Amino acid sequence: MGSRRILVAPSLLACDFSRLADEVQQVQEAGADWLHVDVMDGHFVPNLTIGPVIVEAIRRSSRIPLDVHLMISHPEQYLKAFIDAGSHYVTVHVEAPGLRTEGVLVNTLETIRKQGARAGLSLRPRTSPEALRPFLSSLDLILVMSVDPGFGGQAFMPDMIPKVRQLREWFVGDLAVDGGINAQTGRQMRQAGANVLVAGTYVFHSTSYHEAIRSLRG
Ligand code: DX5
Ligand code: ZN
């Protein structure tokens, strides 16, 4: 996968929300390819973050794709709201309670695509890559979590490197990694086959967004 272009998606969870439009502007100018937006509902994960209203405001402040990561129990109920708000990529979790019933996950992925967005599927660190296998042909993006979802600033889990390697053998689409990504862990994930690096703390707590984004590309 060495020839594939590496995409960097700063995670806005780590930005200064009192200056949201300005932060969006600055990471764009610093070379961000996508903006990663973390949506949490206080059920699927213990934290609460943002909803479609803020996604729509980010959309109006930005000119690069919005990569919206739904860490919510019932993503199937909110697809239209997030797509209408301007999401380019909508990623749901394979473990989401609302998607467990037979057929609902496939319908959800199909609905995302029919409504004009790209469909992503994510998995928690403890979830086997096998859980994604039945859905590969319905996916544009896989998002491998390299921390337990819910909070920024956690330590990278090295066990996720072989998981990325395994998924890359099966999947030719965009393979993203999220959680604890910096220049060093980013290089390990690129070598394992990831082509999209999501990074919150590493980018937004750096002294130069440009330098941080450049270092992730390797
Ligand atoms: C965690 C989120 C991540 C988070 C990454 O649940 O999905 O996108 O913002 O933050 P860092 O890069 O600080 O680990
Ligand atoms: Zn995320």
PDB file of N, CA, C and O in Angstrom, residues 28-105:
ATOM      1  N   GLN A  28      -7.134  23.590   8.110  1.00  0.00           N
ATOM      2  CA  GLN A  28      -7.239  23.509   6.648  1.00  0.00           C
ATOM      3  C   GLN A  28      -6.010  24.122   6.005  1.00  0.00           C
ATOM      4  O   GLN A  28      -5.402  23.535   5.109  1.00  0.00           O
ATOM      5  N   GLU A  29      -5.642  25.315   6.457  1.00  0.00           N
ATOM      6  CA  GLU A  29      -4.477  25.988   5.885  1.00  0.00           C
ATOM      7  C   GLU A  29      -3.196  25.213   6.154  1.00  0.00           C
ATOM      8  O   GLU A  29      -2.240  25.291   5.383  1.00  0.00           O
ATOM      9  N   ALA A  30      -3.195  24.460   7.261  1.00  0.00           N
ATOM     10  CA  ALA A  30      -2.010  23.677   7.617  1.00  0.00           C
ATOM     11  C   ALA A  30      -1.928  22.369   6.835  1.00  0.00           C
ATOM     12  O   ALA A  30      -0.981  21.599   7.012  1.00  0.00           O
ATOM     13  N   GLY A  31      -2.928  22.084   5.982  1.00  0.00           N
ATOM     14  CA  GLY A  31      -2.840  20.917   5.106  1.00  0.00           C
ATOM     15  C   GLY A  31      -3.737  19.742   5.453  1.00  0.00           C
ATOM     16  O   GLY A  31      -3.576  18.660   4.868  1.00  0.00           O
ATOM     17  N   ALA A  32      -4.693  19.907   6.362  1.00  0.00           N
ATOM     18  CA  ALA A  32      -5.608  18.805   6.691  1.00  0.00           C
ATOM     19  C   ALA A  32      -6.358  18.362   5.431  1.00  0.00           C
ATOM     20  O   ALA A  32      -6.745  19.194   4.601  1.00  0.00           O
ATOM     21  N   ASP A  33      -6.563  17.039   5.311  1.00  0.00           N
ATOM     22  CA  ASP A  33      -7.309  16.524   4.160  1.00  0.00           C
ATOM     23  C   ASP A  33      -8.788  16.413   4.464  1.00  0.00           C
ATOM     24  O   ASP A  33      -9.625  16.701   3.620  1.00  0.00           O
ATOM     25  N   TRP A  34      -9.113  15.940   5.673  1.00  0.00           N
ATOM     26  CA  TRP A  34     -10.494  15.822   6.137  1.00  0.00           C
ATOM     27  C   TRP A  34     -10.558  16.409   7.540  1.00  0.00           C
ATOM     28  O   TRP A  34      -9.532  16.536   8.216  1.00  0.00           O
ATOM     29  N   LEU A  35     -11.788  16.712   7.978  1.00  0.00           N
ATOM     30  CA  LEU A  35     -12.009  17.090   9.376  1.00  0.00           C
ATOM     31  C   LEU A  35     -12.769  15.949  10.042  1.00  0.00           C
ATOM     32  O   LEU A  35     -13.843  15.546   9.565  1.00  0.00           O
ATOM     33  N   HIS A  36     -12.201  15.426  11.123  1.00  0.00           N
ATOM     34  CA  HIS A  36     -12.846  14.321  11.833  1.00  0.00           C
ATOM     35  C   HIS A  36     -13.711  14.895  12.955  1.00  0.00           C
ATOM     36  O   HIS A  36     -13.258  15.698  13.765  1.00  0.00           O
ATOM     37  N   VAL A  37     -14.979  14.462  12.992  1.00  0.00           N
ATOM     38  CA  VAL A  37     -15.946  15.019  13.938  1.00  0.00           C
ATOM     39  C   VAL A  37     -16.488  13.884  14.802  1.00  0.00           C
ATOM     40  O   VAL A  37     -17.078  12.927  14.289  1.00  0.00           O
ATOM     41  N   ASP A  38     -16.278  13.969  16.101  1.00  0.00           N
ATOM     42  CA  ASP A  38     -16.658  12.903  17.026  1.00  0.00           C
ATOM     43  C   ASP A  38     -18.002  13.194  17.668  1.00  0.00           C
ATOM     44  O   ASP A  38     -18.143  14.145  18.438  1.00  0.00           O
ATOM     45  N   VAL A  39     -18.977  12.342  17.368  1.00  0.00           N
ATOM     46  CA  VAL A  39     -20.327  12.503  17.904  1.00  0.00           C
ATOM     47  C   VAL A  39     -20.539  11.428  18.979  1.00  0.00           C
ATOM     48  O   VAL A  39     -20.410  10.237  18.699  1.00  0.00           O
ATOM     49  N   MET A  40     -20.844  11.859  20.194  1.00  0.00           N
ATOM     50  CA  MET A  40     -21.019  10.915  21.314  1.00  0.00           C
ATOM     51  C   MET A  40     -22.336  11.218  22.023  1.00  0.00           C
ATOM     52  O   MET A  40     -22.705  12.382  22.172  1.00  0.00           O
ATOM     53  N   ASP A  41     -23.006  10.138  22.463  1.00  0.00           N
ATOM     54  CA  ASP A  41     -24.376  10.295  22.974  1.00  0.00           C
ATOM     55  C   ASP A  41     -24.542  10.047  24.468  1.00  0.00           C
ATOM     56  O   ASP A  41     -25.662  10.049  24.984  1.00  0.00           O
ATOM     57  N   GLY A  42     -23.441   9.746  25.186  1.00  0.00           N
ATOM     58  CA  GLY A  42     -23.587   9.459  26.614  1.00  0.00           C
ATOM     59  C   GLY A  42     -24.165   8.088  26.916  1.00  0.00           C
ATOM     60  O   GLY A  42     -24.423   7.772  28.087  1.00  0.00           O
ATOM     61  N   HIS A  43     -24.399   7.285  25.878  1.00  0.00           N
ATOM     62  CA  HIS A  43     -24.907   5.918  26.058  1.00  0.00           C
ATOM     63  C   HIS A  43     -23.924   4.903  25.486  1.00  0.00           C
ATOM     64  O   HIS A  43     -23.434   4.040  26.184  1.00  0.00           O
ATOM     65  N   PHE A  44     -23.663   5.044  24.195  1.00  0.00           N
ATOM     66  CA  PHE A  44     -22.696   4.130  23.560  1.00  0.00           C
ATOM     67  C   PHE A  44     -21.308   4.335  24.154  1.00  0.00           C
ATOM     68  O   PHE A  44     -20.519   3.398  24.288  1.00  0.00           O
ATOM     69  N   VAL A  45     -21.007   5.579  24.488  1.00  0.00           N
ATOM     70  CA  VAL A  45     -19.774   5.941  25.203  1.00  0.00           C
ATOM     71  C   VAL A  45     -20.190   6.864  26.350  1.00  0.00           C
ATOM     72  O   VAL A  45     -21.254   7.490  26.276  1.00  0.00           O
ATOM     73  N   PRO A  46     -19.371   6.983  27.391  1.00  0.00           N
ATOM     74  CA  PRO A  46     -19.813   7.773  28.557  1.00  0.00           C
ATOM     75  C   PRO A  46     -19.810   9.285  28.334  1.00  0.00           C
ATOM     76  O   PRO A  46     -20.377  10.018  29.145  1.00  0.00           O
ATOM     77  N   ASN A  47     -19.220   9.742  27.265  1.00  0.00           N
ATOM     78  CA  ASN A  47     -19.079  11.181  27.039  1.00  0.00           C
ATOM     79  C   ASN A  47     -20.184  11.707  26.111  1.00  0.00           C
ATOM     80  O   ASN A  47     -20.799  10.947  25.362  1.00  0.00           O
ATOM     81  N   LEU A  48     -20.434  13.008  26.169  1.00  0.00           N
ATOM     82  CA  LEU A  48     -21.397  13.689  25.287  1.00  0.00           C
ATOM     83  C   LEU A  48     -20.650  14.755  24.507  1.00  0.00           C
ATOM     84  O   LEU A  48     -19.870  15.516  25.097  1.00  0.00           O
ATOM     85  N   THR A  49     -20.883  14.828  23.207  1.00  0.00           N
ATOM     86  CA  THR A  49     -20.203  15.905  22.461  1.00  0.00           C
ATOM     87  C   THR A  49     -21.190  16.707  21.633  1.00  0.00           C
ATOM     88  O   THR A  49     -21.956  17.482  22.199  1.00  0.00           O
ATOM     89  N   ILE A  50     -21.168  16.514  20.323  1.00  0.00           N
ATOM     90  CA  ILE A  50     -21.914  17.440  19.468  1.00  0.00           C
ATOM     91  C   ILE A  50     -22.955  16.710  18.629  1.00  0.00           C
ATOM     92  O   ILE A  50     -22.897  15.495  18.470  1.00  0.00           O
ATOM     93  N   GLY A  51     -23.873  17.494  18.088  1.00  0.00           N
ATOM     94  CA  GLY A  51     -24.923  16.946  17.239  1.00  0.00           C
ATOM     95  C   GLY A  51     -24.945  17.629  15.884  1.00  0.00           C
ATOM     96  O   GLY A  51     -24.043  18.399  15.540  1.00  0.00           O
ATOM     97  N   PRO A  52     -26.008  17.366  15.107  1.00  0.00           N
ATOM     98  CA  PRO A  52     -26.091  17.884  13.736  1.00  0.00           C
ATOM     99  C   PRO A  52     -26.003  19.411  13.631  1.00  0.00           C
ATOM    100  O   PRO A  52     -25.500  19.928  12.627  1.00  0.00           O
ATOM    101  N   VAL A  53     -26.462  20.135  14.629  1.00  0.00           N
ATOM    102  CA  VAL A  53     -26.431  21.608  14.552  1.00  0.00           C
ATOM    103  C   VAL A  53     -24.987  22.109  14.423  1.00  0.00           C
ATOM    104  O   VAL A  53     -24.686  23.004  13.625  1.00  0.00           O
ATOM    105  N   ILE A  54     -24.103  21.500  15.212  1.00  0.00           N
ATOM    106  CA  ILE A  54     -22.698  21.921  15.164  1.00  0.00           C
ATOM    107  C   ILE A  54     -22.016  21.386  13.905  1.00  0.00           C
ATOM    108  O   ILE A  54     -21.174  22.062  13.314  1.00  0.00           O
ATOM    109  N   VAL A  55     -22.397  20.186  13.479  1.00  0.00           N
ATOM    110  CA  VAL A  55     -21.833  19.666  12.225  1.00  0.00           C
ATOM    111  C   VAL A  55     -22.163  20.631  11.086  1.00  0.00           C
ATOM    112  O   VAL A  55     -21.311  20.956  10.259  1.00  0.00           O
ATOM    113  N   GLU A  56     -23.379  21.140  11.096  1.00  0.00           N
ATOM    114  CA  GLU A  56     -23.785  22.079  10.042  1.00  0.00           C
ATOM    115  C   GLU A  56     -22.970  23.371  10.118  1.00  0.00           C
ATOM    116  O   GLU A  56     -22.564  23.929   9.088  1.00  0.00           O
ATOM    117  N   ALA A  57     -22.656  23.816  11.332  1.00  0.00           N
ATOM    118  CA  ALA A  57     -21.827  25.029  11.492  1.00  0.00           C
ATOM    119  C   ALA A  57     -20.400  24.766  11.016  1.00  0.00           C
ATOM    120  O   ALA A  57     -19.779  25.635  10.384  1.00  0.00           O
ATOM    121  N   ILE A  58     -19.885  23.563  11.291  1.00  0.00           N
ATOM    122  CA  ILE A  58     -18.532  23.212  10.820  1.00  0.00           C
ATOM    123  C   ILE A  58     -18.526  23.181   9.289  1.00  0.00           C
ATOM    124  O   ILE A  58     -17.607  23.690   8.646  1.00  0.00           O
ATOM    125  N   ARG A  59     -19.583  22.612   8.729  1.00  0.00           N
ATOM    126  CA  ARG A  59     -19.700  22.551   7.264  1.00  0.00           C
ATOM    127  C   ARG A  59     -19.614  23.952   6.643  1.00  0.00           C
ATOM    128  O   ARG A  59     -18.910  24.186   5.665  1.00  0.00           O
ATOM    129  N   ARG A  60     -20.304  24.911   7.261  1.00  0.00           N
ATOM    130  CA  ARG A  60     -20.294  26.275   6.722  1.00  0.00           C
ATOM    131  C   ARG A  60     -18.943  26.952   6.886  1.00  0.00           C
ATOM    132  O   ARG A  60     -18.631  27.897   6.170  1.00  0.00           O
ATOM    133  N   SER A  61     -18.118  26.486   7.834  1.00  0.00           N
ATOM    134  CA  SER A  61     -16.802  27.093   8.073  1.00  0.00           C
ATOM    135  C   SER A  61     -15.691  26.389   7.310  1.00  0.00           C
ATOM    136  O   SER A  61     -14.536  26.768   7.442  1.00  0.00           O
ATOM    137  N   SER A  62     -16.020  25.313   6.564  1.00  0.00           N
ATOM    138  CA  SER A  62     -14.947  24.477   6.011  1.00  0.00           C
ATOM    139  C   SER A  62     -15.127  24.242   4.520  1.00  0.00           C
ATOM    140  O   SER A  62     -16.200  24.455   3.966  1.00  0.00           O
ATOM    141  N   ARG A  63     -14.068  23.763   3.885  1.00  0.00           N
ATOM    142  CA  ARG A  63     -14.136  23.430   2.464  1.00  0.00           C
ATOM    143  C   ARG A  63     -13.534  22.049   2.180  1.00  0.00           C
ATOM    144  O   ARG A  63     -13.304  21.693   1.025  1.00  0.00           O
ATOM    145  N   ILE A  64     -13.232  21.258   3.210  1.00  0.00           N
ATOM    146  CA  ILE A  64     -12.724  19.893   3.018  1.00  0.00           C
ATOM    147  C   ILE A  64     -13.744  18.902   3.590  1.00  0.00           C
ATOM    148  O   ILE A  64     -14.618  19.293   4.368  1.00  0.00           O
ATOM    149  N   PRO A  65     -13.649  17.630   3.197  1.00  0.00           N
ATOM    150  CA  PRO A  65     -14.661  16.656   3.627  1.00  0.00           C
ATOM    151  C   PRO A  65     -14.787  16.505   5.150  1.00  0.00           C
ATOM    152  O   PRO A  65     -13.780  16.517   5.862  1.00  0.00           O
ATOM    153  N   LEU A  66     -16.015  16.349   5.607  1.00  0.00           N
ATOM    154  CA  LEU A  66     -16.294  16.088   7.024  1.00  0.00           C
ATOM    155  C   LEU A  66     -16.466  14.585   7.222  1.00  0.00           C
ATOM    156  O   LEU A  66     -17.336  13.953   6.608  1.00  0.00           O
ATOM    157  N   ASP A  67     -15.619  14.057   8.095  1.00  0.00           N
ATOM    158  CA  ASP A  67     -15.567  12.630   8.400  1.00  0.00           C
ATOM    159  C   ASP A  67     -16.228  12.470   9.772  1.00  0.00           C
ATOM    160  O   ASP A  67     -15.623  12.737  10.795  1.00  0.00           O
ATOM    161  N   VAL A  68     -17.492  12.074   9.753  1.00  0.00           N
ATOM    162  CA  VAL A  68     -18.291  12.121  10.983  1.00  0.00           C
ATOM    163  C   VAL A  68     -18.368  10.721  11.611  1.00  0.00           C
ATOM    164  O   VAL A  68     -18.859   9.772  10.992  1.00  0.00           O
ATOM    165  N   HIS A  69     -17.855  10.626  12.828  1.00  0.00           N
ATOM    166  CA  HIS A  69     -17.701   9.351  13.553  1.00  0.00           C
ATOM    167  C   HIS A  69     -18.798   9.285  14.614  1.00  0.00           C
ATOM    168  O   HIS A  69     -18.736   9.975  15.630  1.00  0.00           O
ATOM    169  N   LEU A  70     -19.798   8.443  14.354  1.00  0.00           N
ATOM    170  CA  LEU A  70     -20.960   8.359  15.243  1.00  0.00           C
ATOM    171  C   LEU A  70     -20.737   7.310  16.332  1.00  0.00           C
ATOM    172  O   LEU A  70     -20.862   6.104  16.076  1.00  0.00           O
ATOM    173  N   MET A  71     -20.420   7.784  17.525  1.00  0.00           N
ATOM    174  CA  MET A  71     -20.296   6.884  18.680  1.00  0.00           C
ATOM    175  C   MET A  71     -21.595   6.993  19.455  1.00  0.00           C
ATOM    176  O   MET A  71     -21.664   7.541  20.563  1.00  0.00           O
ATOM    177  N   ILE A  72     -22.661   6.468  18.824  1.00  0.00           N
ATOM    178  CA  ILE A  72     -24.000   6.582  19.389  1.00  0.00           C
ATOM    179  C   ILE A  72     -24.712   5.235  19.261  1.00  0.00           C
ATOM    180  O   ILE A  72     -24.410   4.438  18.374  1.00  0.00           O
ATOM    181  N   SER A  73     -25.650   4.982  20.171  1.00  0.00           N
ATOM    182  CA  SER A  73     -26.303   3.667  20.217  1.00  0.00           C
ATOM    183  C   SER A  73     -27.255   3.423  19.052  1.00  0.00           C
ATOM    184  O   SER A  73     -27.443   2.294  18.626  1.00  0.00           O
ATOM    185  N   HIS A  74     -27.876   4.495  18.559  1.00  0.00           N
ATOM    186  CA  HIS A  74     -28.865   4.337  17.485  1.00  0.00           C
ATOM    187  C   HIS A  74     -28.547   5.217  16.287  1.00  0.00           C
ATOM    188  O   HIS A  74     -29.315   6.122  15.938  1.00  0.00           O
ATOM    189  N   PRO A  75     -27.437   4.940  15.615  1.00  0.00           N
ATOM    190  CA  PRO A  75     -27.066   5.759  14.460  1.00  0.00           C
ATOM    191  C   PRO A  75     -28.123   5.706  13.361  1.00  0.00           C
ATOM    192  O   PRO A  75     -28.318   6.686  12.623  1.00  0.00           O
ATOM    193  N   GLU A  76     -28.849   4.566  13.266  1.00  0.00           N
ATOM    194  CA  GLU A  76     -29.840   4.399  12.197  1.00  0.00           C
ATOM    195  C   GLU A  76     -30.938   5.458  12.278  1.00  0.00           C
ATOM    196  O   GLU A  76     -31.588   5.755  11.278  1.00  0.00           O
ATOM    197  N   GLN A  77     -31.122   6.070  13.450  1.00  0.00           N
ATOM    198  CA  GLN A  77     -32.173   7.084  13.602  1.00  0.00           C
ATOM    199  C   GLN A  77     -31.707   8.495  13.227  1.00  0.00           C
ATOM    200  O   GLN A  77     -32.512   9.419  13.192  1.00  0.00           O
ATOM    201  N   TYR A  78     -30.412   8.661  13.009  1.00  0.00           N
ATOM    202  CA  TYR A  78     -29.868  10.015  12.829  1.00  0.00           C
ATOM    203  C   TYR A  78     -29.121  10.210  11.509  1.00  0.00           C
ATOM    204  O   TYR A  78     -28.472  11.231  11.319  1.00  0.00           O
ATOM    205  N   LEU A  79     -29.227   9.236  10.605  1.00  0.00           N
ATOM    206  CA  LEU A  79     -28.442   9.315   9.369  1.00  0.00           C
ATOM    207  C   LEU A  79     -28.803  10.552   8.567  1.00  0.00           C
ATOM    208  O   LEU A  79     -27.934  11.316   8.138  1.00  0.00           O
ATOM    209  N   LYS A  80     -30.096  10.770   8.376  1.00  0.00           N
ATOM    210  CA  LYS A  80     -30.535  11.895   7.549  1.00  0.00           C
ATOM    211  C   LYS A  80     -30.088  13.216   8.171  1.00  0.00           C
ATOM    212  O   LYS A  80     -29.601  14.109   7.474  1.00  0.00           O
ATOM    213  N   ALA A  81     -30.222  13.317   9.484  1.00  0.00           N
ATOM    214  CA  ALA A  81     -29.843  14.566  10.167  1.00  0.00           C
ATOM    215  C   ALA A  81     -28.365  14.890   9.936  1.00  0.00           C
ATOM    216  O   ALA A  81     -28.002  16.033   9.638  1.00  0.00           O
ATOM    217  N   PHE A  82     -27.503  13.876  10.048  1.00  0.00           N
ATOM    218  CA  PHE A  82     -26.073  14.137   9.884  1.00  0.00           C
ATOM    219  C   PHE A  82     -25.693  14.329   8.413  1.00  0.00           C
ATOM    220  O   PHE A  82     -24.785  15.104   8.114  1.00  0.00           O
ATOM    221  N   ILE A  83     -26.381  13.657   7.513  1.00  0.00           N
ATOM    222  CA  ILE A  83     -26.065  13.842   6.092  1.00  0.00           C
ATOM    223  C   ILE A  83     -26.588  15.200   5.621  1.00  0.00           C
ATOM    224  O   ILE A  83     -25.883  15.954   4.938  1.00  0.00           O
ATOM    225  N   ASP A  84     -27.785  15.560   6.026  1.00  0.00           N
ATOM    226  CA  ASP A  84     -28.304  16.894   5.681  1.00  0.00           C
ATOM    227  C   ASP A  84     -27.417  17.994   6.256  1.00  0.00           C
ATOM    228  O   ASP A  84     -27.327  19.090   5.698  1.00  0.00           O
ATOM    229  N   ALA A  85     -26.770  17.729   7.384  1.00  0.00           N
ATOM    230  CA  ALA A  85     -25.888  18.729   8.011  1.00  0.00           C
ATOM    231  C   ALA A  85     -24.576  18.887   7.256  1.00  0.00           C
ATOM    232  O   ALA A  85     -23.799  19.801   7.549  1.00  0.00           O
ATOM    233  N   GLY A  86     -24.313  17.986   6.290  1.00  0.00           N
ATOM    234  CA  GLY A  86     -23.120  18.152   5.456  1.00  0.00           C
ATOM    235  C   GLY A  86     -22.022  17.132   5.655  1.00  0.00           C
ATOM    236  O   GLY A  86     -20.897  17.351   5.213  1.00  0.00           O
ATOM    237  N   SER A  87     -22.331  15.988   6.288  1.00  0.00           N
ATOM    238  CA  SER A  87     -21.308  14.937   6.453  1.00  0.00           C
ATOM    239  C   SER A  87     -20.974  14.328   5.093  1.00  0.00           C
ATOM    240  O   SER A  87     -21.878  13.970   4.335  1.00  0.00           O
ATOM    241  N   HIS A  88     -19.688  14.157   4.802  1.00  0.00           N
ATOM    242  CA  HIS A  88     -19.266  13.459   3.581  1.00  0.00           C
ATOM    243  C   HIS A  88     -19.079  11.968   3.849  1.00  0.00           C
ATOM    244  O   HIS A  88     -19.377  11.143   3.000  1.00  0.00           O
ATOM    245  N   TYR A  89     -18.542  11.666   5.010  1.00  0.00           N
ATOM    246  CA  TYR A  89     -18.366  10.286   5.456  1.00  0.00           C
ATOM    247  C   TYR A  89     -19.186  10.126   6.726  1.00  0.00           C
ATOM    248  O   TYR A  89     -19.080  10.976   7.624  1.00  0.00           O
ATOM    249  N   VAL A  90     -19.967   9.066   6.798  1.00  0.00           N
ATOM    250  CA  VAL A  90     -20.686   8.762   8.034  1.00  0.00           C
ATOM    251  C   VAL A  90     -20.243   7.373   8.487  1.00  0.00           C
ATOM    252  O   VAL A  90     -20.431   6.388   7.774  1.00  0.00           O
ATOM    253  N   THR A  91     -19.626   7.332   9.665  1.00  0.00           N
ATOM    254  CA  THR A  91     -19.111   6.067  10.197  1.00  0.00           C
ATOM    255  C   THR A  91     -19.914   5.665  11.420  1.00  0.00           C
ATOM    256  O   THR A  91     -20.078   6.457  12.351  1.00  0.00           O
ATOM    257  N   VAL A  92     -20.406   4.424  11.391  1.00  0.00           N
ATOM    258  CA  VAL A  92     -21.162   3.882  12.521  1.00  0.00           C
ATOM    259  C   VAL A  92     -20.328   2.766  13.157  1.00  0.00           C
ATOM    260  O   VAL A  92     -19.391   2.257  12.542  1.00  0.00           O
ATOM    261  N   HIS A  93     -20.702   2.377  14.362  1.00  0.00           N
ATOM    262  CA  HIS A  93     -19.987   1.297  15.046  1.00  0.00           C
ATOM    263  C   HIS A  93     -20.690  -0.035  14.861  1.00  0.00           C
ATOM    264  O   HIS A  93     -21.907  -0.123  15.024  1.00  0.00           O
ATOM    265  N   VAL A  94     -19.900  -1.067  14.577  1.00  0.00           N
ATOM    266  CA  VAL A  94     -20.452  -2.412  14.399  1.00  0.00           C
ATOM    267  C   VAL A  94     -21.101  -2.906  15.699  1.00  0.00           C
ATOM    268  O   VAL A  94     -22.002  -3.744  15.672  1.00  0.00           O
ATOM    269  N   GLU A  95     -20.672  -2.338  16.851  1.00  0.00           N
ATOM    270  CA  GLU A  95     -21.220  -2.776  18.149  1.00  0.00           C
ATOM    271  C   GLU A  95     -22.469  -1.988  18.570  1.00  0.00           C
ATOM    272  O   GLU A  95     -23.027  -2.232  19.648  1.00  0.00           O
ATOM    273  N   ALA A  96     -22.906  -1.010  17.766  1.00  0.00           N
ATOM    274  CA  ALA A  96     -24.034  -0.167  18.176  1.00  0.00           C
ATOM    275  C   ALA A  96     -25.284  -1.023  18.422  1.00  0.00           C
ATOM    276  O   ALA A  96     -25.678  -1.813  17.550  1.00  0.00           O
ATOM    277  N   PRO A  97     -25.921  -0.906  19.587  1.00  0.00           N
ATOM    278  CA  PRO A  97     -27.102  -1.733  19.884  1.00  0.00           C
ATOM    279  C   PRO A  97     -28.180  -1.649  18.806  1.00  0.00           C
ATOM    280  O   PRO A  97     -28.810  -2.654  18.476  1.00  0.00           O
ATOM    281  N   GLY A  98     -28.390  -0.480  18.233  1.00  0.00           N
ATOM    282  CA  GLY A  98     -29.440  -0.318  17.228  1.00  0.00           C
ATOM    283  C   GLY A  98     -29.175  -1.058  15.927  1.00  0.00           C
ATOM    284  O   GLY A  98     -30.068  -1.219  15.106  1.00  0.00           O
ATOM    285  N   LEU A  99     -27.930  -1.502  15.716  1.00  0.00           N
ATOM    286  CA  LEU A  99     -27.579  -2.154  14.447  1.00  0.00           C
ATOM    287  C   LEU A  99     -27.476  -3.661  14.571  1.00  0.00           C
ATOM    288  O   LEU A  99     -27.092  -4.346  13.633  1.00  0.00           O
ATOM    289  N   ARG A 100     -27.847  -4.191  15.753  1.00  0.00           N
ATOM    290  CA  ARG A 100     -27.638  -5.626  15.993  1.00  0.00           C
ATOM    291  C   ARG A 100     -28.647  -6.520  15.296  1.00  0.00           C
ATOM    292  O   ARG A 100     -28.324  -7.641  14.939  1.00  0.00           O
ATOM    293  N   THR A 101     -29.840  -6.008  15.096  1.00  0.00           N
ATOM    294  CA  THR A 101     -30.873  -6.836  14.454  1.00  0.00           C
ATOM    295  C   THR A 101     -30.431  -7.159  13.030  1.00  0.00           C
ATOM    296  O   THR A 101     -29.899  -6.285  12.338  1.00  0.00           O
ATOM    297  N   GLU A 102     -30.667  -8.381  12.629  1.00  0.00           N
ATOM    298  CA  GLU A 102     -30.300  -8.868  11.297  1.00  0.00           C
ATOM    299  C   GLU A 102     -30.744  -7.868  10.215  1.00  0.00           C
ATOM    300  O   GLU A 102     -31.887  -7.462  10.166  1.00  0.00           O
ATOM    301  N   GLY A 103     -29.833  -7.478   9.377  1.00  0.00           N
ATOM    302  CA  GLY A 103     -30.181  -6.628   8.239  1.00  0.00           C
ATOM    303  C   GLY A 103     -30.111  -5.142   8.502  1.00  0.00           C
ATOM    304  O   GLY A 103     -29.992  -4.356   7.556  1.00  0.00           O
ATOM    305  N   VAL A 104     -30.178  -4.711   9.739  1.00  0.00           N
ATOM    306  CA  VAL A 104     -30.223  -3.267  10.014  1.00  0.00           C
ATOM    307  C   VAL A 104     -28.885  -2.596   9.693  1.00  0.00           C
ATOM    308  O   VAL A 104     -28.843  -1.491   9.146  1.00  0.00           O
ATOM    309  N   LEU A 105     -27.803  -3.291   9.977  1.00  0.00           N
ATOM    310  CA  LEU A 105     -26.492  -2.695   9.687  1.00  0.00           C
ATOM    311  C   LEU A 105     -26.298  -2.512   8.183  1.00  0.00           C
ATOM    312  O   LEU A 105     -25.902  -1.436   7.723  1.00  0.00           O
TER     313      LEU A 105
END
